[in-house]
Tab-separated table of C-alpha atoms and ligand atoms in Angstrom:
chain	number	residue	atom	x	y	z
A	228	MET	CA	-15.469	-31.054	14.880
A	229	LYS	CA	-13.071	-28.436	15.836
A	230	LYS	CA	-12.402	-26.313	12.413
A	231	LYS	CA	-9.281	-27.208	10.868
A	232	LYS	CA	-6.154	-24.091	11.716
A	233	ARG	CA	-2.487	-24.222	9.857
A	234	SER	CA	-1.304	-22.149	12.981
A	235	TRP	CA	2.316	-20.072	13.043
A	236	ALA	CA	4.858	-21.224	14.891
A	237	GLU	CA	8.612	-19.784	15.809
A	238	PRO	CA	10.935	-21.064	13.565
A	239	TYR	CA	14.025	-21.721	15.552
A	240	LYS	CA	14.200	-23.674	19.050
A	241	ILE	CA	16.083	-22.821	22.381
A	242	LYS	CA	19.035	-23.285	23.728
A	243	THR	CA	19.622	-20.869	26.625
A	244	VAL	CA	17.137	-19.343	28.691
A	245	GLU	CA	17.969	-16.253	31.531
A	246	LEU	CA	15.861	-16.339	34.891
A	247	ILE	CA	13.638	-13.800	35.365
A	248	GLU	CA	12.261	-13.180	38.326
A	249	MET	CA	9.276	-10.319	39.890
A	250	LYS	CA	9.328	-8.860	42.570
A	251	ASP	CA	6.464	-7.545	45.300
A	252	LEU	CA	4.572	-5.474	45.194
A	253	LYS	CA	5.700	-3.593	47.443
A	254	GLU	CA	9.234	-3.897	46.031
A	255	ARG	CA	7.435	-2.834	43.239
A	256	GLU	CA	6.219	0.620	44.648
A	257	GLU	CA	9.923	1.480	45.905
A	258	ALA	CA	12.020	1.433	42.931
A	259	ILE	CA	8.861	2.968	41.068
A	260	VAL	CA	9.385	6.195	43.183
A	261	GLU	CA	13.199	5.568	43.839
A	262	ALA	CA	13.149	5.803	39.567
A	263	GLY	CA	10.842	9.108	39.631
A	264	PHE	CA	8.676	7.264	38.203
A	265	ASN	CA	10.496	7.278	35.186
A	266	THR	CA	10.802	3.186	33.583
A	267	PHE	CA	14.483	4.184	31.410
A	268	LEU	CA	15.574	4.354	35.093
A	269	LEU	CA	14.776	1.519	36.488
A	270	LYS	CA	17.054	-1.471	37.141
A	271	SER	CA	16.651	-4.344	34.784
A	272	LYS	CA	16.714	-6.112	37.840
A	273	ASP	CA	13.967	-4.626	38.674
A	274	VAL	CA	12.199	-5.531	35.488
A	275	TYR	CA	10.036	-8.797	35.207
A	276	ILE	CA	8.812	-8.563	31.350
A	277	ASP	CA	10.941	-5.940	29.645
A	278	LEU	CA	8.633	-3.935	27.243
A	279	LEU	CA	11.008	-1.077	27.264
A	280	THR	CA	12.049	-1.375	23.425
A	281	ASP	CA	13.010	-3.466	20.549
A	282	SER	CA	16.537	-1.714	20.220
A	283	GLY	CA	19.042	-3.736	21.310
A	284	THR	CA	17.618	-6.592	23.019
A	285	SER	CA	16.854	-8.856	20.361
A	286	ALA	CA	18.118	-12.947	20.919
A	287	MET	CA	20.733	-13.545	18.444
A	288	SER	CA	20.807	-17.227	16.408
A	289	ASP	CA	24.053	-19.545	17.364
A	290	LEU	CA	25.361	-18.673	13.757
A	291	GLN	CA	25.249	-15.116	15.108
A	292	TRP	CA	27.351	-16.182	18.428
A	293	ALA	CA	29.967	-18.526	16.079
A	294	ALA	CA	30.299	-15.228	13.831
A	295	MET	CA	31.297	-13.196	16.944
A	296	MET	CA	33.741	-15.569	17.828
A	297	ARG	CA	35.405	-14.253	13.849
A	298	GLY	CA	35.609	-11.261	14.853
A	299	ASP	CA	38.719	-9.582	13.343
A	300	GLU	CA	39.724	-7.360	15.613
A	301	SER	CA	42.315	-5.076	13.296
A	302	TYR	CA	42.067	-1.480	13.991
A	303	ALA	CA	41.862	-0.628	10.125
A	304	GLY	CA	40.588	-2.600	7.453
A	305	SER	CA	38.263	-5.215	8.992
A	306	LYS	CA	37.654	-7.757	7.499
A	307	ASN	CA	34.212	-7.983	9.189
A	308	PHE	CA	33.662	-4.337	7.924
A	309	TYR	CA	33.786	-5.511	3.825
A	310	GLU	CA	31.635	-9.059	4.634
A	311	LEU	CA	29.048	-6.578	6.449
A	312	GLU	CA	29.557	-4.008	3.166
A	313	ASP	CA	29.003	-7.029	0.817
A	314	THR	CA	26.050	-8.055	3.421
A	315	VAL	CA	24.299	-4.464	3.111
A	316	LYS	CA	25.042	-3.821	-1.080
A	317	LYS	CA	23.151	-7.339	-1.724
A	318	PHE	CA	20.350	-6.499	0.843
A	319	TYR	CA	19.820	-3.046	0.788
A	320	GLY	CA	21.188	-2.250	-2.108
A	321	TYR	CA	23.346	0.608	-1.049
A	322	LYS	CA	27.229	1.222	-2.996
A	323	HIS	CA	28.782	3.206	-0.120
A	324	LEU	CA	28.874	1.927	4.018
A	325	VAL	CA	29.833	4.024	6.990
A	326	PRO	CA	29.102	1.727	10.003
A	327	THR	CA	28.326	3.232	13.154
A	328	HIS	CA	27.797	2.713	17.353
A	329	GLN	CA	23.665	3.081	16.309
A	330	GLY	CA	21.634	4.924	14.927
A	331	ARG	CA	21.478	7.831	16.184
A	332	GLY	CA	25.305	8.571	15.053
A	333	ALA	CA	24.558	8.192	11.609
A	334	GLU	CA	21.989	10.650	11.981
A	335	ASN	CA	24.436	12.771	13.251
A	336	ILE	CA	26.607	12.486	10.108
A	337	MET	CA	24.142	12.442	7.604
A	338	SER	CA	21.888	15.359	9.050
A	339	GLN	CA	25.668	17.311	9.306
A	340	ILE	CA	26.433	16.442	6.052
A	341	LEU	CA	22.870	16.875	3.936
A	342	ILE	CA	21.967	19.902	6.034
A	343	LYS	CA	22.174	23.714	6.351
A	344	LYS	CA	21.124	26.343	8.464
A	345	GLY	CA	17.361	26.950	7.537
A	346	ASP	CA	16.915	24.174	6.169
A	347	PHE	CA	13.628	22.218	6.213
A	348	ILE	CA	13.517	18.778	6.258
A	349	PRO	CA	10.406	16.826	5.810
A	350	GLY	CA	9.820	13.200	7.476
A	351	ASN	CA	6.375	11.016	7.442
A	352	MET	CA	6.455	11.625	11.588
A	353	TYR	CA	9.058	12.180	13.493
A	354	PHE	CA	11.493	10.266	15.216
A	355	THR	CA	13.373	11.804	18.693
A	356	THR	CA	16.811	11.338	18.064
A	357	THR	CA	16.473	11.874	14.163
A	358	ARG	CA	14.712	15.283	15.100
A	359	LEU	CA	16.949	16.403	17.241
A	360	HIS	CA	20.069	15.964	15.198
A	361	GLN	CA	18.158	17.689	12.239
A	362	GLU	CA	17.498	20.945	14.724
A	363	MET	CA	21.123	20.926	15.605
A	364	ALA	CA	23.075	20.724	12.568
A	365	GLY	CA	20.178	23.453	11.331
A	366	GLY	CA	17.568	22.254	10.425
A	367	GLN	CA	13.487	22.728	11.031
A	368	PHE	CA	11.381	19.487	10.491
A	369	ILE	CA	7.838	19.640	8.504
A	370	ASP	CA	4.958	16.345	9.688
A	371	VAL	CA	4.519	15.339	6.342
A	372	ILE	CA	3.004	11.851	6.752
A	373	VAL	CA	-0.863	10.586	6.055
A	374	ASP	CA	-2.836	13.041	8.058
A	375	GLU	CA	-3.941	8.994	9.897
A	376	ALA	CA	-1.226	7.879	10.601
A	377	HIS	CA	-2.417	10.619	13.502
A	378	ASP	CA	-5.572	8.822	14.229
A	379	PRO	CA	-4.874	6.284	16.582
A	380	GLU	CA	-7.932	4.691	15.482
A	381	ASN	CA	-7.989	4.858	11.940
A	382	THR	CA	-7.445	1.330	10.545
A	383	PHE	CA	-5.485	2.833	7.459
A	384	PRO	CA	-3.544	-0.176	6.592
A	385	PHE	CA	-0.464	2.361	5.394
A	386	LYS	CA	-0.250	4.404	7.753
A	387	GLY	CA	2.522	5.050	7.252
A	388	ASN	CA	2.578	6.537	3.848
A	389	VAL	CA	3.571	9.928	3.113
A	390	ASP	CA	1.001	13.271	2.021
A	391	ILE	CA	2.162	13.948	-1.139
A	392	GLU	CA	-0.301	17.231	-0.966
A	393	LYS	CA	2.143	18.282	2.048
A	394	MET	CA	4.942	17.934	0.563
A	395	GLN	CA	3.619	20.047	-2.509
A	396	GLU	CA	2.661	23.232	-0.143
A	397	LEU	CA	6.045	22.356	1.873
A	398	VAL	CA	8.256	23.120	-1.909
A	399	ASP	CA	5.155	25.620	-2.872
A	400	ARG	CA	5.563	27.553	0.438
A	401	VAL	CA	9.932	27.773	1.244
A	402	GLY	CA	11.413	26.586	-2.457
A	403	ALA	CA	12.330	23.035	-2.965
A	404	ASP	CA	16.124	24.254	-2.642
A	405	ARG	CA	15.208	25.113	1.265
A	406	VAL	CA	14.504	20.995	0.409
A	407	PRO	CA	17.291	18.779	1.210
A	408	TYR	CA	15.779	15.579	1.353
A	409	ILE	CA	12.726	14.283	3.066
A	410	SER	CA	13.252	11.717	6.052
A	411	LEU	CA	11.525	8.630	4.783
A	412	GLU	CA	11.272	6.031	7.858
A	413	GLY	CA	9.961	2.233	7.318
A	414	ASN	CA	7.217	1.437	9.620
A	415	VAL	CA	6.629	4.412	11.375
A	416	ASN	CA	7.627	3.501	15.119
A	417	MET	CA	5.339	6.807	16.710
A	418	ALA	CA	2.858	6.642	14.704
A	419	GLY	CA	3.112	2.182	15.988
A	420	GLY	CA	4.813	0.357	13.765
A	421	GLN	CA	2.648	1.220	10.715
A	422	PRO	CA	4.647	0.532	6.722
A	423	PHE	CA	4.812	2.937	3.647
A	424	SER	CA	3.124	1.401	0.273
A	425	ILE	CA	5.546	0.996	-2.903
A	426	ALA	CA	2.922	3.114	-4.604
A	427	ASN	CA	2.880	5.552	-2.171
A	428	LEU	CA	7.356	5.420	-1.812
A	429	LYS	CA	6.497	5.471	-6.543
A	430	GLU	CA	4.343	8.778	-5.908
A	431	LEU	CA	7.533	10.445	-3.233
A	432	HIS	CA	9.761	9.187	-5.846
A	433	ALA	CA	8.873	10.651	-8.409
A	434	PHE	CA	7.664	14.054	-6.625
A	435	CYS	CA	11.547	14.435	-5.054
A	436	LYS	CA	12.424	13.812	-8.561
A	437	LYS	CA	10.787	16.200	-9.881
A	438	HIS	CA	12.074	18.779	-7.567
A	439	ASN	CA	15.937	17.610	-6.554
A	440	ILE	CA	15.220	16.097	-3.373
A	441	LEU	CA	16.567	13.474	-2.251
A	442	ILE	CA	14.894	10.254	-0.392
A	443	MET	CA	16.788	9.645	2.740
A	444	LEU	CA	15.954	6.579	4.352
A	445	ASP	CA	15.244	5.447	8.545
A	446	ALA	CA	15.517	1.814	7.221
A	447	THR	CA	15.883	0.903	10.978
A	448	ARG	CA	12.120	-1.478	10.963
A	449	THR	CA	12.491	-1.223	6.825
A	450	VAL	CA	12.164	-5.420	7.143
A	451	GLU	CA	9.145	-5.007	9.267
A	452	ASN	CA	7.404	-2.627	6.055
A	453	ALA	CA	8.686	-5.143	3.311
A	454	TYR	CA	7.369	-8.316	4.704
A	455	PHE	CA	3.313	-5.750	5.125
A	456	ILE	CA	3.784	-4.657	1.869
A	457	LYS	CA	4.076	-9.071	0.751
A	458	ILE	CA	1.268	-9.269	2.947
A	459	GLN	CA	-1.035	-6.602	2.488
A	460	GLU	CA	0.190	-4.240	-0.948
A	461	LYS	CA	-2.090	-5.996	-3.979
A	462	GLY	CA	0.489	-7.396	-6.446
A	463	TYR	CA	3.242	-8.160	-3.906
A	464	GLU	CA	2.271	-11.592	-2.815
A	465	ASP	CA	4.821	-13.542	-4.679
A	466	LYS	CA	7.125	-11.381	-3.805
A	467	SER	CA	9.848	-12.334	-1.724
A	468	ILE	CA	10.711	-10.617	1.532
A	469	GLU	CA	14.596	-9.705	-0.099
A	470	GLU	CA	13.111	-8.498	-3.219
A	471	ILE	CA	11.142	-5.791	-1.818
A	472	LEU	CA	13.116	-4.497	0.289
A	473	LEU	CA	15.809	-3.830	-1.919
A	474	GLU	CA	13.011	-2.323	-4.531
A	475	ILE	CA	12.075	0.281	-1.316
A	476	CYS	CA	15.867	0.853	-1.556
A	477	SER	CA	16.051	1.389	-5.334
A	478	TYR	CA	13.760	4.098	-4.660
A	479	THR	CA	15.747	6.111	-2.568
A	480	ASP	CA	19.113	7.402	-2.827
A	481	GLY	CA	20.242	6.238	1.366
A	482	CYS	CA	19.714	5.165	4.629
A	483	THR	CA	21.270	5.610	8.569
A	484	ILE	CA	19.621	2.426	10.533
A	485	SER	CA	19.879	1.328	13.556
A	486	ALA	CA	20.491	-1.811	13.684
A	487	LYS	CA	19.622	-3.227	17.083
A	488	LYS	CA	16.218	-3.614	15.850
A	489	ASP	CA	15.640	-5.411	11.827
A	490	CYS	CA	19.209	-6.341	11.662
A	491	LEU	CA	19.098	-8.897	14.875
A	492	VAL	CA	21.731	-7.500	17.340
A	493	ASN	CA	22.285	-5.956	20.594
A	494	ILE	CA	24.463	-2.909	18.797
A	495	GLY	CA	24.903	-1.685	15.861
A	496	GLY	CA	24.311	1.105	13.050
A	497	PHE	CA	25.293	2.246	9.817
A	498	PHE	CA	24.744	4.932	7.450
A	499	ALA	CA	24.900	4.620	3.663
A	500	CYS	CA	24.525	6.198	-0.331
A	501	ASN	CA	24.434	5.393	-3.574
A	502	ASP	CA	26.446	9.250	-4.068
A	503	ASP	CA	30.330	9.382	-4.182
A	504	GLU	CA	30.452	12.510	-2.875
A	505	ILE	CA	28.162	12.383	-0.044
A	506	TYR	CA	30.271	9.182	0.733
A	507	ARG	CA	33.368	10.273	1.085
A	508	ARG	CA	32.637	13.311	3.656
A	509	ALA	CA	30.078	10.932	5.458
A	510	GLN	CA	33.762	8.430	5.726
A	511	ASN	CA	35.944	11.699	6.923
A	512	LEU	CA	33.263	13.198	9.226
A	513	VAL	CA	32.957	9.283	10.846
A	514	VAL	CA	36.511	9.227	11.787
A	515	ILE	CA	36.019	12.645	14.815
A	516	TYR	CA	32.300	11.217	16.217
A	517	GLU	CA	32.500	6.927	15.867
A	518	GLY	CA	35.859	5.593	14.693
A	519	LEU	CA	38.146	5.202	11.250
A	520	HIS	CA	35.230	4.463	8.212
A	521	THR	CA	36.143	0.832	8.429
A	522	TYR	CA	34.531	-0.205	11.816
A	523	GLY	CA	32.477	3.218	13.057
A	524	GLY	CA	32.613	2.251	16.879
A	525	LEU	CA	31.862	-0.975	16.172
A	526	ALA	CA	33.936	-3.992	16.913
A	527	GLY	CA	35.041	-6.570	14.077
A	528	ARG	CA	32.383	-9.018	15.643
A	529	ASP	CA	29.697	-7.108	16.190
A	530	MET	CA	30.172	-5.986	12.671
A	531	ALA	CA	30.304	-10.188	11.777
A	532	ALA	CA	27.282	-11.043	13.562
A	533	MET	CA	25.364	-7.704	11.868
A	534	ALA	CA	25.515	-9.287	8.786
A	535	GLN	CA	24.214	-12.439	9.784
A	536	GLY	CA	21.459	-10.914	11.058
A	537	ILE	CA	20.736	-9.010	8.364
A	538	ARG	CA	20.692	-12.322	6.522
A	539	GLU	CA	18.245	-13.631	8.541
A	540	SER	CA	15.697	-10.817	8.886
A	541	VAL	CA	14.848	-11.050	5.242
A	542	MET	CA	13.174	-14.965	5.682
A	543	PHE	CA	9.582	-15.270	6.124
A	544	GLU	CA	9.121	-17.626	8.754
A	545	HIS	CA	11.096	-14.842	10.496
A	546	GLN	CA	8.634	-12.111	10.002
A	547	GLN	CA	6.275	-14.203	9.808
A	548	ALA	CA	6.492	-14.993	13.630
A	549	ARG	CA	7.721	-11.712	14.626
A	550	VAL	CA	4.549	-9.160	13.828
A	551	GLY	CA	3.092	-12.380	14.051
A	552	GLN	CA	3.206	-12.554	17.945
A	553	VAL	CA	2.778	-9.094	18.310
A	554	LYS	CA	-0.963	-9.653	16.737
A	555	TYR	CA	-1.328	-12.241	18.440
A	556	LEU	CA	-0.586	-9.424	21.836
A	557	GLY	CA	-2.859	-7.157	20.674
A	558	GLU	CA	-5.735	-9.530	20.126
A	559	GLN	CA	-5.901	-10.360	23.635
A	560	ILE	CA	-5.671	-6.815	24.710
A	561	ARG	CA	-7.834	-5.447	22.105
A	562	ASP	CA	-10.562	-8.228	23.532
A	563	TYR	CA	-10.756	-6.481	27.179
A	564	GLY	CA	-11.474	-2.977	26.006
A	565	VAL	CA	-8.866	-1.633	25.754
A	566	PRO	CA	-8.678	1.018	22.871
A	567	ILE	CA	-4.600	0.416	21.651
A	568	VAL	CA	-3.326	1.923	17.535
A	569	GLU	CA	-5.277	0.579	15.215
A	570	PRO	CA	-3.909	-0.747	13.165
A	571	VAL	CA	-0.951	-3.489	14.840
A	572	GLY	CA	1.759	-2.820	13.572
A	573	SER	CA	5.197	-4.531	13.425
A	574	HIS	CA	7.343	-3.922	16.652
A	575	ALA	CA	5.313	-3.250	19.607
A	576	ILE	CA	0.931	-2.677	20.601
A	577	PHE	CA	0.710	0.922	21.861
A	578	LEU	CA	-1.914	1.453	24.100
A	579	ASN	CA	-4.231	5.101	23.737
A	580	ALA	CA	-2.398	6.282	27.462
A	581	GLY	CA	-4.689	9.173	26.367
A	582	LYS	CA	-8.385	7.832	26.482
A	583	ILE	CA	-7.758	4.952	29.240
A	584	LEU	CA	-6.412	8.104	31.716
A	585	SER	CA	-9.208	10.994	29.953
A	586	HIS	CA	-9.215	12.194	33.233
A	587	LEU	CA	-5.608	13.209	33.421
A	588	ASP	CA	-5.033	16.306	31.530
A	589	GLN	CA	-2.360	15.654	29.056
A	590	ASP	CA	0.197	17.899	31.048
A	591	GLU	CA	-0.076	15.162	33.853
A	592	TYR	CA	1.788	13.250	31.777
A	593	PRO	CA	-1.333	10.514	31.760
A	594	ALA	CA	1.159	7.888	29.249
A	595	GLN	CA	4.030	9.124	32.328
A	596	THR	CA	0.655	7.945	34.734
A	597	LEU	CA	0.209	4.194	32.835
A	598	SER	CA	4.202	2.979	31.865
A	599	ALA	CA	3.832	3.499	36.065
A	600	GLU	CA	1.438	1.746	37.107
A	601	LEU	CA	1.398	-1.379	34.550
A	602	TYR	CA	5.078	-1.566	36.634
A	603	ILE	CA	3.695	-0.948	39.739
A	604	GLU	CA	0.939	-3.861	38.007
A	605	ASN	CA	2.866	-6.632	37.556
A	606	GLY	CA	6.556	-5.868	36.955
A	607	ILE	CA	5.780	-5.098	32.841
A	608	ARG	CA	8.498	-2.323	31.946
A	609	SER	CA	7.026	-0.542	28.895
A	610	MET	CA	7.782	2.825	27.424
A	611	GLU	CA	6.432	6.361	27.318
A	612	ARG	CA	5.678	7.947	23.829
A	613	GLY	CA	3.768	11.185	24.816
A	614	ASN	CA	3.744	14.734	26.132
A	615	VAL	CA	7.396	13.883	27.277
A	616	SER	CA	8.855	11.934	24.733
A	617	ALA	CA	8.189	15.437	21.942
A	618	GLY	CA	9.532	17.657	24.279
A	619	ARG	CA	9.271	21.803	24.595
A	620	ASP	CA	7.608	23.518	20.587
A	621	PRO	CA	11.370	25.127	20.665
A	622	GLY	CA	9.549	28.651	19.577
A	623	THR	CA	7.732	28.952	21.939
A	624	GLY	CA	9.250	26.656	25.076
A	625	GLN	CA	5.529	25.014	25.660
A	626	ASN	CA	4.521	21.341	25.798
A	627	ARG	CA	4.092	20.019	23.062
A	628	ARG	CA	1.167	18.200	23.486
A	629	PRO	CA	0.845	15.548	20.192
A	630	LYS	CA	-2.298	14.800	19.423
A	631	LEU	CA	-0.865	10.866	19.470
A	632	GLU	CA	-0.380	10.142	23.744
A	633	LEU	CA	0.038	6.408	24.419
A	634	ILE	CA	2.265	3.578	25.939
A	635	ARG	CA	4.059	1.298	23.844
A	636	LEU	CA	4.744	-2.058	24.756
A	637	THR	CA	8.102	-2.993	22.361
A	638	ILE	CA	8.561	-6.570	21.703
A	639	PRO	CA	12.403	-7.813	21.797
A	640	ARG	CA	12.256	-10.418	19.025
A	641	ARG	CA	13.293	-13.881	19.756
A	642	VAL	CA	13.468	-13.420	23.254
A	643	TYR	CA	9.621	-13.957	25.174
A	644	THR	CA	7.097	-16.856	25.160
A	645	GLN	CA	2.580	-16.321	24.052
A	646	ALA	CA	2.465	-17.300	27.520
A	647	HIS	CA	4.494	-14.085	28.255
A	648	MET	CA	2.122	-12.115	26.308
A	649	ASP	CA	-0.463	-13.744	28.128
A	650	VAL	CA	0.923	-12.680	31.540
A	651	VAL	CA	1.007	-8.776	29.442
A	652	ALA	CA	-2.176	-8.651	28.394
A	653	GLU	CA	-3.815	-9.607	31.613
A	654	SER	CA	-1.805	-7.083	33.498
A	655	VAL	CA	-2.944	-4.737	31.261
A	656	ALA	CA	-6.863	-5.278	31.542
A	657	ALA	CA	-5.987	-5.239	35.722
A	658	VAL	CA	-4.193	-1.769	34.755
A	659	TYR	CA	-7.667	-1.127	32.871
A	660	GLU	CA	-10.226	-1.974	35.785
A	661	ARG	CA	-8.354	0.360	38.153
A	662	ARG	CA	-8.201	3.757	35.739
A	663	LYS	CA	-10.005	6.013	37.361
A	664	ASN	CA	-8.445	5.435	40.439
A	665	ILE	CA	-5.286	6.817	39.335
A	666	LYS	CA	-3.803	10.122	39.733
A	667	GLY	CA	-1.564	12.328	37.116
A	668	LEU	CA	2.551	12.554	37.935
A	669	GLU	CA	4.436	16.509	37.581
A	670	MET	CA	7.566	16.871	36.521
A	671	THR	CA	9.891	17.824	39.240
A	672	TYR	CA	13.094	17.161	37.356
A	673	GLU	CA	13.995	18.334	33.088
A	674	PRO	CA	16.844	17.790	31.178
A	675	GLU	CA	17.848	20.184	28.258
A	676	TYR	CA	17.453	17.689	25.853
A	677	LEU	CA	15.334	14.606	24.796
A	678	ARG	CA	13.815	14.922	27.651
A	679	PHE	CA	12.108	11.780	28.311
A	680	PHE	CA	15.196	9.778	28.841
A	681	GLN	CA	16.078	11.315	32.024
A	682	SER	CA	12.883	13.636	33.764
A	683	ARG	CA	11.363	12.722	37.027
A	684	PHE	CA	8.344	12.668	38.419
A	685	LYS	CA	5.851	12.474	41.488
A	686	ARG	CA	2.343	11.501	42.064
A	687	LYS	CA	-0.026	14.648	41.882
A	688	LYS	CA	-1.707	14.812	45.416
B	224	LIG	N1	15.167	5.066	14.256
B	224	LIG	C1	14.051	4.864	14.471
B	224	LIG	C2	13.077	3.836	13.839
B	224	LIG	C3	14.226	4.354	15.955
B	224	LIG	O1	13.403	3.695	16.682
B	224	LIG	C4	15.044	4.914	16.735
B	224	LIG	C5	16.058	3.949	18.528
B	224	LIG	C6	16.511	5.575	16.221
B	224	LIG	C7	16.010	5.990	14.549
B	224	LIG	C8	17.462	5.535	17.123
B	224	LIG	O2	18.729	4.936	16.132
B	224	LIG	O3	18.548	4.240	19.515
B	224	LIG	O4	19.766	2.940	17.876
B	224	LIG	O5	20.811	4.919	18.294
B	224	LIG	N2	14.271	3.032	18.426
B	224	LIG	C9	15.184	3.134	19.515
B	224	LIG	C10	13.827	2.915	20.162
B	224	LIG	C11	15.580	3.841	21.054
B	224	LIG	O6	13.532	2.035	21.363
B	224	LIG	O7	12.531	2.638	19.769
B	224	LIG	P1	19.732	4.000	18.105
């Protein structure tokens, strides 16, 4: 008799579908050449399964769509702002809210307020836009994530943890007064979607209190981090995601967030904090870059959809299916022997392009190459997260050549089915099989900022 098992299933049924089309091989080859071998420059009509990002790509629920109809589009004092403010207070615990058009809008404002020229900003690994805003405000990013996070094969369950010794070394070297805050990210994107533990956060909190350093959370995927704490940290099994999220935020002083991920909306973000003076300054700055402080670049209906999205994001069944789907894809790909970042995180499968295309030099952009090949193979769009994303060192002007040379297959929330995941795994396996014959790339155009978005390449001879 077959062993009894209990599967999870999505806690929803599908009400609307969007048709997708697979272009033939010749069309795909033409499309990637036209896009300069950069998947950001592909047209979405040429993409079959779009795993570029989980940012703004979620399917909204009927309740979110209904909330959009309740959008109050007043310029000032929209009722949706007050509803969102209450919701953020209830689920994240912060006293003050400043909405922004997306995450980087909030990062801009926070960096300008908290960073002085010559400051150092430690963080549990960099994120592209976050670090750039820190640098533009005159700060220097310092990586203080645990060493395990830089090793794609290490299976440590909390690779998002901060190495407190690295914090101590920084403080000893530059002095605590030049470290205004630590930028702490939940489910660290660039490390593979890896969580921190509450135990580590408590330790960090004690350290920061002692040295008068703020903890500013990048809460973009922190509900997913809370889910990982529930399923893997001792003592948290019986707590709800809602309780864990509040506990995480209680050890921090504020956050920036791209609401386009956890919060299940297509656009939006915010800055939140507890300090009245920081809030006053954020409220003032937002009017320069985003809009009045009660809409921050969003329509009233966007704020309404976000508030409902936050309520849905903390539901256990939602996170179980969300993370379960990513894990399922990871298992399929691993079964084909393809090297991936371990352990599988919450939002994506990261293929170890450096290892798969080990015959290429890092300056032949193995990850960029692999991402283009996966598109050619079957119309699947992924994202480079390696040498191109890391950019150049502002000091030396050389490529940063990061330890992690990865491509990211990012799963939008509530969008694709398990059958799509099977097709993705089979396509990855097909590229893996022909890996030895794959040639690297040469950069032909390099923009000044965040080059991965718009740089162009050609195939090396
Ligand atoms: N912080 C993290 C951890 C992110 O992943 C992102 C965006 C941002 C900040 C910036 O937010 O895009 O709303 O301005 N990540 C997207 C991604 C782009 O594909 O990973 P944004």
